[in-house]
CSV table of C-alpha atoms in Angstrom, one decimal:
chain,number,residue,atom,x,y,z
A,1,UNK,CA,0.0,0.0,0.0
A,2,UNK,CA,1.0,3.5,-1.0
A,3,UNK,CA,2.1,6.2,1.8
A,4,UNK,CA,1.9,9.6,1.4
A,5,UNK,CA,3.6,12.3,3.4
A,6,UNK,CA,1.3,15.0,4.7
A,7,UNK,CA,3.3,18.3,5.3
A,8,UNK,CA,0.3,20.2,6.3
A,9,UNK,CA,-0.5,21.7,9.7
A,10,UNK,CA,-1.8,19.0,12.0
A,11,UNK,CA,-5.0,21.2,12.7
A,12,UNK,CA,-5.5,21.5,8.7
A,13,UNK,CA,-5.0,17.6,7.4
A,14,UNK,CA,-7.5,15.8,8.6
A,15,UNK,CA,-9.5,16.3,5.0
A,16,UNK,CA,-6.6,15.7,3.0
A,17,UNK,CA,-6.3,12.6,5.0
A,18,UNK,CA,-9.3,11.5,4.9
A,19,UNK,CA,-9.4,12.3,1.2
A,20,UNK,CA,-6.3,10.0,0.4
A,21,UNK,CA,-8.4,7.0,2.6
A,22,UNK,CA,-11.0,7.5,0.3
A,23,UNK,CA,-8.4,6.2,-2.9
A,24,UNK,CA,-6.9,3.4,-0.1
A,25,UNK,CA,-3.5,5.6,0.3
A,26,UNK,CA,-2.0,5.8,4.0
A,27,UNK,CA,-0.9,8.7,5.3
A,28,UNK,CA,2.1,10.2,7.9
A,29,UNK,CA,1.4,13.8,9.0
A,30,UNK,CA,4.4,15.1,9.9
A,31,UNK,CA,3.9,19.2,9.9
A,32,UNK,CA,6.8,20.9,8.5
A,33,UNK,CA,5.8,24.2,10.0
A,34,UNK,CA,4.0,25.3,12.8
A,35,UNK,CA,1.9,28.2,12.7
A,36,UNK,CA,1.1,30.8,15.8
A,37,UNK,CA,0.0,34.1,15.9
A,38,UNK,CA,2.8,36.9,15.8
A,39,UNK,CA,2.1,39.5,18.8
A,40,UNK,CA,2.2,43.5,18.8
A,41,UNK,CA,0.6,44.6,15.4
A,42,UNK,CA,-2.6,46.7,14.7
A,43,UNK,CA,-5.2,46.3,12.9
A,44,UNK,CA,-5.0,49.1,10.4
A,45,UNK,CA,-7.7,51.6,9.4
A,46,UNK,CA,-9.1,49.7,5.9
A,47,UNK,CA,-10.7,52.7,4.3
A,48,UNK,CA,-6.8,53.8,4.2
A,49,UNK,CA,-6.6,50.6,1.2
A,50,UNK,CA,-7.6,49.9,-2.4
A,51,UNK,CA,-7.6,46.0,-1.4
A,52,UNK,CA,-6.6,43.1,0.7
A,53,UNK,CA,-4.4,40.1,-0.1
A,54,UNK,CA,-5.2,37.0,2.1
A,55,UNK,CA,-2.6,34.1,1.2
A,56,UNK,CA,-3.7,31.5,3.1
A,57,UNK,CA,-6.2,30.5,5.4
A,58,UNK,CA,-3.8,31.0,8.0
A,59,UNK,CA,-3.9,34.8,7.4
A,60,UNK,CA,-7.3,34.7,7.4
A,61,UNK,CA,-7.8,33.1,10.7
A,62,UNK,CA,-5.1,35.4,12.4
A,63,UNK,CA,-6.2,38.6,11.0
A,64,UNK,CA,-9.9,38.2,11.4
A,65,UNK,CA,-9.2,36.9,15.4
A,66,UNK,CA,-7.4,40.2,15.5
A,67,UNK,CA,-10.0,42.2,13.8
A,68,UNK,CA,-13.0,40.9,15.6
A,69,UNK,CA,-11.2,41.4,19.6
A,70,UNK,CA,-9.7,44.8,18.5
A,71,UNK,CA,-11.4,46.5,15.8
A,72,UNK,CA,-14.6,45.0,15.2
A,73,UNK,CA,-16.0,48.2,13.3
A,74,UNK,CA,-13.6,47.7,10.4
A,75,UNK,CA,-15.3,44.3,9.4
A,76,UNK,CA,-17.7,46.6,7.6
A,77,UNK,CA,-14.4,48.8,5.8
A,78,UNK,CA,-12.8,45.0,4.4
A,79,UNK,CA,-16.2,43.8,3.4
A,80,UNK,CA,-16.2,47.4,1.1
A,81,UNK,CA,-13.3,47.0,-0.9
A,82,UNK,CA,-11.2,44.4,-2.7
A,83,UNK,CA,-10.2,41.3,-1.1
A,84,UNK,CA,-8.3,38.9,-2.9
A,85,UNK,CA,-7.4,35.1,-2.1
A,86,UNK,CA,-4.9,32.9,-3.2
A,87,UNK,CA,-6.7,29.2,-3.1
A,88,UNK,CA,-10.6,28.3,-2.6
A,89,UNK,CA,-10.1,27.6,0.8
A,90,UNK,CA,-9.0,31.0,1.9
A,91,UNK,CA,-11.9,32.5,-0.2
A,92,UNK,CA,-14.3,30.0,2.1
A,93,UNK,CA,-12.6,31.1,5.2
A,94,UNK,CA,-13.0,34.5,4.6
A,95,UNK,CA,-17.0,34.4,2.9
A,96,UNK,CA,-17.9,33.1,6.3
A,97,UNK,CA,-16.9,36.5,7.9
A,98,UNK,CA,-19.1,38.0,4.8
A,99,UNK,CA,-16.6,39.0,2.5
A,100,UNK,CA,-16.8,38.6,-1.2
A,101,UNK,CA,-13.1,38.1,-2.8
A,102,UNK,CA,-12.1,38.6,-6.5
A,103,UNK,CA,-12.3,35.1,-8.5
A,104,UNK,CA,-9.8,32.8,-7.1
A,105,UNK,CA,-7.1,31.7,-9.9
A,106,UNK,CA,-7.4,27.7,-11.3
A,107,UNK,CA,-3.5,27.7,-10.0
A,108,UNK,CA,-3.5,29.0,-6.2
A,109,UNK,CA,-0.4,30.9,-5.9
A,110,UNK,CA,0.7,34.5,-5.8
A,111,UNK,CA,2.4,34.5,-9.4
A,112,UNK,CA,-1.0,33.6,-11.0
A,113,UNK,CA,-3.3,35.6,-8.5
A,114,UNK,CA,-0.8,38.5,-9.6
A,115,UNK,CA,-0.9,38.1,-13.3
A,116,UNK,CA,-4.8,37.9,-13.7
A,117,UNK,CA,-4.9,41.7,-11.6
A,118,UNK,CA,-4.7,44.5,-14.4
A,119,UNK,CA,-1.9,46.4,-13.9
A,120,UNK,CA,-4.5,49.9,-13.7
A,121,UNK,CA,-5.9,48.9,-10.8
A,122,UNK,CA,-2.4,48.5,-8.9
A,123,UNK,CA,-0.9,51.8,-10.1
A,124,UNK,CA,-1.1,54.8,-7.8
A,125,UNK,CA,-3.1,52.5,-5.4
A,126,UNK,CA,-2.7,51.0,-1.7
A,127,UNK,CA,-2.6,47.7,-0.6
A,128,UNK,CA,-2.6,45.5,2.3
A,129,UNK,CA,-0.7,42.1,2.7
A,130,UNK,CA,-1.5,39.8,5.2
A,131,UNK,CA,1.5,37.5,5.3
A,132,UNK,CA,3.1,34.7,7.5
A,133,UNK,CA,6.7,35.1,8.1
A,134,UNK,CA,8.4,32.7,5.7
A,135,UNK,CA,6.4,34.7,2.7
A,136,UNK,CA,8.1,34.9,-0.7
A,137,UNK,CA,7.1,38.5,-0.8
A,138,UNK,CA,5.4,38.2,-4.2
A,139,UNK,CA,2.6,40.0,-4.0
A,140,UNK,CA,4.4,43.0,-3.0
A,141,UNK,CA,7.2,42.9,-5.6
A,142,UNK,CA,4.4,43.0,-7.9
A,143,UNK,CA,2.8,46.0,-6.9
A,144,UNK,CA,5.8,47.8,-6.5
A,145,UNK,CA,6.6,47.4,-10.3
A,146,UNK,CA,3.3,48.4,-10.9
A,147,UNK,CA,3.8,51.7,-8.9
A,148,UNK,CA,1.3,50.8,-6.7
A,149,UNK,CA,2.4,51.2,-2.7
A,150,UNK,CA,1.9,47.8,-0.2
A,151,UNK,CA,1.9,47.7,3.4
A,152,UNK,CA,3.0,44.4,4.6
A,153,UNK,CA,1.6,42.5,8.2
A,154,UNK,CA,3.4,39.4,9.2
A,155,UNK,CA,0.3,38.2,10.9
A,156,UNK,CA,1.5,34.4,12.0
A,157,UNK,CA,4.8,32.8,12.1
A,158,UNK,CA,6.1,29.3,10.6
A,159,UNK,CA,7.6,27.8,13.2
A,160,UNK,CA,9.9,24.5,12.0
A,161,UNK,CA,9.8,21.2,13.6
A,162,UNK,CA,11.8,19.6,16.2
A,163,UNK,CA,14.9,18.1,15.4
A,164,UNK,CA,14.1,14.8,16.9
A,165,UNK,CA,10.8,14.9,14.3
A,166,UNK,CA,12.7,15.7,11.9
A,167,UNK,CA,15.2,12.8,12.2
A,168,UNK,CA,12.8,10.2,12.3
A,169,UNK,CA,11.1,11.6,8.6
A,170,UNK,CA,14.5,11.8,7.2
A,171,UNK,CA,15.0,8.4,7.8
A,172,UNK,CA,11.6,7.3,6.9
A,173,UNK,CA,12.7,9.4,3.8
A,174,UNK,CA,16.2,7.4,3.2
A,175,UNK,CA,14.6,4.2,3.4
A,176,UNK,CA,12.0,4.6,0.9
A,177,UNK,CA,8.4,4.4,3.0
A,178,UNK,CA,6.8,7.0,1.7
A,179,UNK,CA,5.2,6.9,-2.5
A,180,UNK,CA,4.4,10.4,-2.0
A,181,UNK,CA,5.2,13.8,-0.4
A,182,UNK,CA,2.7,16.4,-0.7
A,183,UNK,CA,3.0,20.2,0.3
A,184,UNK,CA,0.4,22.3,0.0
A,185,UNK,CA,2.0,26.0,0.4
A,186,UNK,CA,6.0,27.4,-0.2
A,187,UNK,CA,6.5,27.4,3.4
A,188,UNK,CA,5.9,23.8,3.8
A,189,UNK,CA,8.1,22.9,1.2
């Protein structure tokens, strides 16, 4: 039987999981990241913004926590402006809070999120970016070159595993057990 190697947040899997049950494939979760909130920023004043970037549902979950405990008034401001989403899932995460995002790319990543934005509506523009710390920075690169201005929020941090976890998948890894790795964002690659 085939094993695949699950990369993903613990707290994120369990569908994937269960998914690859479904075609008879086993599966190790080993999280290559661990994600936590990053302390000490604000929630900034929306109306200030053109639009959004969400990247994950991780900025998502972080932001809005933040948002709704701090600032619960300028749920109103992101649900009045353009809110993008890089994958389906962080478009879900974010329409339970109300808030309609630009079409979601076929491929879910920055590059093609990026490309499908006309460059008009970057230039002379602001824009918030919701990141994690281990982001590629994309997103802002983009609208930089575009002429547009970005203002970046490290909302959660990738924390890597312990070295003892680690050990034990690199061997798992040199011995051939797994048919399979899967990662499902950059940082977890």
């Amino acid at each position: 039987m085939s094993t695949v190697l699950v990369t993903r947040p613990k707290h994120q899997a369990l569908s994937f999981v269960n998914e690859l049950e479904r075609y008879g494939l086993i599966s190790t979760v080993f999280p290559t990241i661990e994600i936590r909130p990053v302390p000490g920023w604000q929630v900034p004043d929306l109306s200030f913004f053109r639009g959004v970037f969400f990247t994950s549902p991780n900025s998502v979950q972080f932001f809005m926590e933040r948002l709704l405990a701090e600032a619960p008034a300028e749920l109103e401001k992101l649900r009045g402006i353009t809110v993008w989403a890089v994958g389906k899932t962080t478009a879900k995460d974010l329409a339970i809070h109300g808030i309609e995002t630009e079409p979601v790319p076929k491929i879910a990543d920055a590059v093609t999120l990026m490309a499908e934005i006309e460059h008009d509506v970057i230039t002379d523009n602001d824009f918030l970016f919701l990141r994690g710390s281990l982001s590629l920075g994309t997103i802002p690169a983009v609208i930089a070159e575009r002429g547009g201005r970005c203002t970046e929020i490290t909302v959660y941090d990738n924390i890597k595993p312990s070295v003892e976890d680690s050990a034990l998948i690199k061997q798992m890894l040199e011995t051939g057990e797994f048919s399979c790795l899967s990662f499902t964002s950059p940082s977890t690659a």
